[in-house]
PDB file of C-alpha atoms in Angstrom:
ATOM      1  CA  UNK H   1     -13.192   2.031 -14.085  1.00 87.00           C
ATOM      2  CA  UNK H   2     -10.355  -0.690 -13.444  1.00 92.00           C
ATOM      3  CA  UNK H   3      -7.113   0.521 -15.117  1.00 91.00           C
ATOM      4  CA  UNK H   4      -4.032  -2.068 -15.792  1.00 93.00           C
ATOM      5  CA  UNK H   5      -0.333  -1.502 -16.040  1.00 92.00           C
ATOM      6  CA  UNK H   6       2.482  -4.067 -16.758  1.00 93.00           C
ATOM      7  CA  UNK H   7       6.076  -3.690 -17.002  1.00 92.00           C
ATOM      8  CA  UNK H   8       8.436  -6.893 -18.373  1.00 91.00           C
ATOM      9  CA  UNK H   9      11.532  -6.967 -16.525  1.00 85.00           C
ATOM     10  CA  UNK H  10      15.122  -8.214 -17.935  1.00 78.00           C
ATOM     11  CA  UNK H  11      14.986 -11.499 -17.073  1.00 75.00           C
ATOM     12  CA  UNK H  12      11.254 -11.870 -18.651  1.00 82.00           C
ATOM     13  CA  UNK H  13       9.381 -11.259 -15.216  1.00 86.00           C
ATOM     14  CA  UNK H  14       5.793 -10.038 -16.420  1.00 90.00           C
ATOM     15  CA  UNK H  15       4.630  -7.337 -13.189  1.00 91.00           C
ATOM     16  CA  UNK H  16       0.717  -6.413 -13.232  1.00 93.00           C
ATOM     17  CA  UNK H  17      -1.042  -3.786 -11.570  1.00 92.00           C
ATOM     18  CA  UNK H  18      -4.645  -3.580 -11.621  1.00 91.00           C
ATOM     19  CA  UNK H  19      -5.789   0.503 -10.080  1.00 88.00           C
ATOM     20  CA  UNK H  20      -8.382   2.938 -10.138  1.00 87.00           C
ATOM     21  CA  UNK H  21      -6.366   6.443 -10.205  1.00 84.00           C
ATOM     22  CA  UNK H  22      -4.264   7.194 -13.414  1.00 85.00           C
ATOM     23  CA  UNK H  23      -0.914   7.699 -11.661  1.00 87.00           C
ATOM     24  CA  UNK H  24       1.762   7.679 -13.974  1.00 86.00           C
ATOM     25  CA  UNK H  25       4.985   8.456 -11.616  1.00 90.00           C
ATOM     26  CA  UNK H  26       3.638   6.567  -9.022  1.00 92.00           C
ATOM     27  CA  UNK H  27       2.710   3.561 -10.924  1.00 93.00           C
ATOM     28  CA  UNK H  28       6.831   4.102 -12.492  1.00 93.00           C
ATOM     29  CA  UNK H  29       7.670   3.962  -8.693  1.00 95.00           C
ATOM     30  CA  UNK H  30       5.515   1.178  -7.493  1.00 94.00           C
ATOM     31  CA  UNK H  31       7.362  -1.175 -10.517  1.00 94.00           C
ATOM     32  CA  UNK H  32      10.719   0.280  -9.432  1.00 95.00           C
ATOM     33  CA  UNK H  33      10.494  -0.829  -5.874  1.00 96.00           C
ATOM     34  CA  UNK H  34       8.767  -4.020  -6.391  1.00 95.00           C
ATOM     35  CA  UNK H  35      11.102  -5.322  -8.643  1.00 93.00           C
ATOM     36  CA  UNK H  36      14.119  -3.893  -5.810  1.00 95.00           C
ATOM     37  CA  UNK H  37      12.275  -6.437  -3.501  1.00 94.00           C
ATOM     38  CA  UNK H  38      11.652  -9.073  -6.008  1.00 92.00           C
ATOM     39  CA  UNK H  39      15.263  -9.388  -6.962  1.00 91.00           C
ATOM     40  CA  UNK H  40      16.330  -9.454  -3.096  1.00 92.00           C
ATOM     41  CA  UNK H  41      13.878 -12.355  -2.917  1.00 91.00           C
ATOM     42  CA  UNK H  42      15.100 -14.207  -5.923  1.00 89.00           C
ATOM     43  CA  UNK H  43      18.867 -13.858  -4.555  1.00 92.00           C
ATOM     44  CA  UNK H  44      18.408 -15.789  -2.058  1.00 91.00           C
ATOM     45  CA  UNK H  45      19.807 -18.930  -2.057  1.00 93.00           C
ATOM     46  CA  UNK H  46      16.622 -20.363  -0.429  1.00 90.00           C
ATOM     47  CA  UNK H  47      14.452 -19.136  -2.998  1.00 89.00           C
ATOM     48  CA  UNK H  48      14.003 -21.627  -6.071  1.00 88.00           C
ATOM     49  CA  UNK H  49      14.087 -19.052  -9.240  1.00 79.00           C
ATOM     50  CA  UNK H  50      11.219 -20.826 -10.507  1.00 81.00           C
ATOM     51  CA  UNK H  51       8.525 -21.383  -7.903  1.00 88.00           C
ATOM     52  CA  UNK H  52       6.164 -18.517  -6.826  1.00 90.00           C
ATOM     53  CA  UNK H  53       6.468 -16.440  -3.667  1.00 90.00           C
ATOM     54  CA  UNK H  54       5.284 -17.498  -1.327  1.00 91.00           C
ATOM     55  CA  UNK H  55       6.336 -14.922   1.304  1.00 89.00           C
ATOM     56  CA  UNK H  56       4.229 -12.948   3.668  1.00 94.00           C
ATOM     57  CA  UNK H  57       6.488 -10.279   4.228  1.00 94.00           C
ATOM     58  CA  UNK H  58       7.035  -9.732   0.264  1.00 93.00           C
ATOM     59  CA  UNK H  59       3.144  -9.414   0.567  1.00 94.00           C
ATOM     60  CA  UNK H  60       2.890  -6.852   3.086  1.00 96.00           C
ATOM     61  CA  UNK H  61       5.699  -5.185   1.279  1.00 96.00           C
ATOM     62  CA  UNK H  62       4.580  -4.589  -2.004  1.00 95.00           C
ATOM     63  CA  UNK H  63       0.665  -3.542  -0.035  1.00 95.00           C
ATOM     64  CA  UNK H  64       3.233  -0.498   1.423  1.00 96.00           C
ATOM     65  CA  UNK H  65       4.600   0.302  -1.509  1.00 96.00           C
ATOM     66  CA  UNK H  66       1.357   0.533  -3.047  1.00 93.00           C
ATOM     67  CA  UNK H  67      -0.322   2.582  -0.418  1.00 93.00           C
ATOM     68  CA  UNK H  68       2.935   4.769  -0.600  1.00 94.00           C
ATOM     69  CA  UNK H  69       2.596   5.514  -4.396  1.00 91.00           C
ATOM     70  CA  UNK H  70      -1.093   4.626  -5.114  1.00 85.00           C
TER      71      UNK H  70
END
């Protein structure tokens, strides 16, 4: 059974997490530290606010935090 989660941030960023294991802390967790990453992404002065990340660190970062919490 696939399970989804979302969580809408302040400024209208829509976060989805497809999983397996009901988790409810850790799912609150993974959102928490995914959005701490996405807003030090977005802050960047590099970054254009509206065009999707492309990153591979922000990748393999939120894949930690998942295997940390999920």
């Amino acid at each position: 059974e696939v399970l989804s989660q979302s969580t809408l941030t302040g400024p209208h960023t829509r976060f989805v997490l497809l999983h397996e294991i009901r988790n409810d802390d850790g799912i609150k967790g993974f959102f928490q530290d995914v959005y701490d990453i996405y807003v030090k992404i977005i802050l960047n002065p590099f970054q254009d606010p509206g065009a999707p990340i492309t990153s591979p660190e922000f990748r393999t970062r939120v894949r930690t935090i998942a295997k940390k919490y999920l």
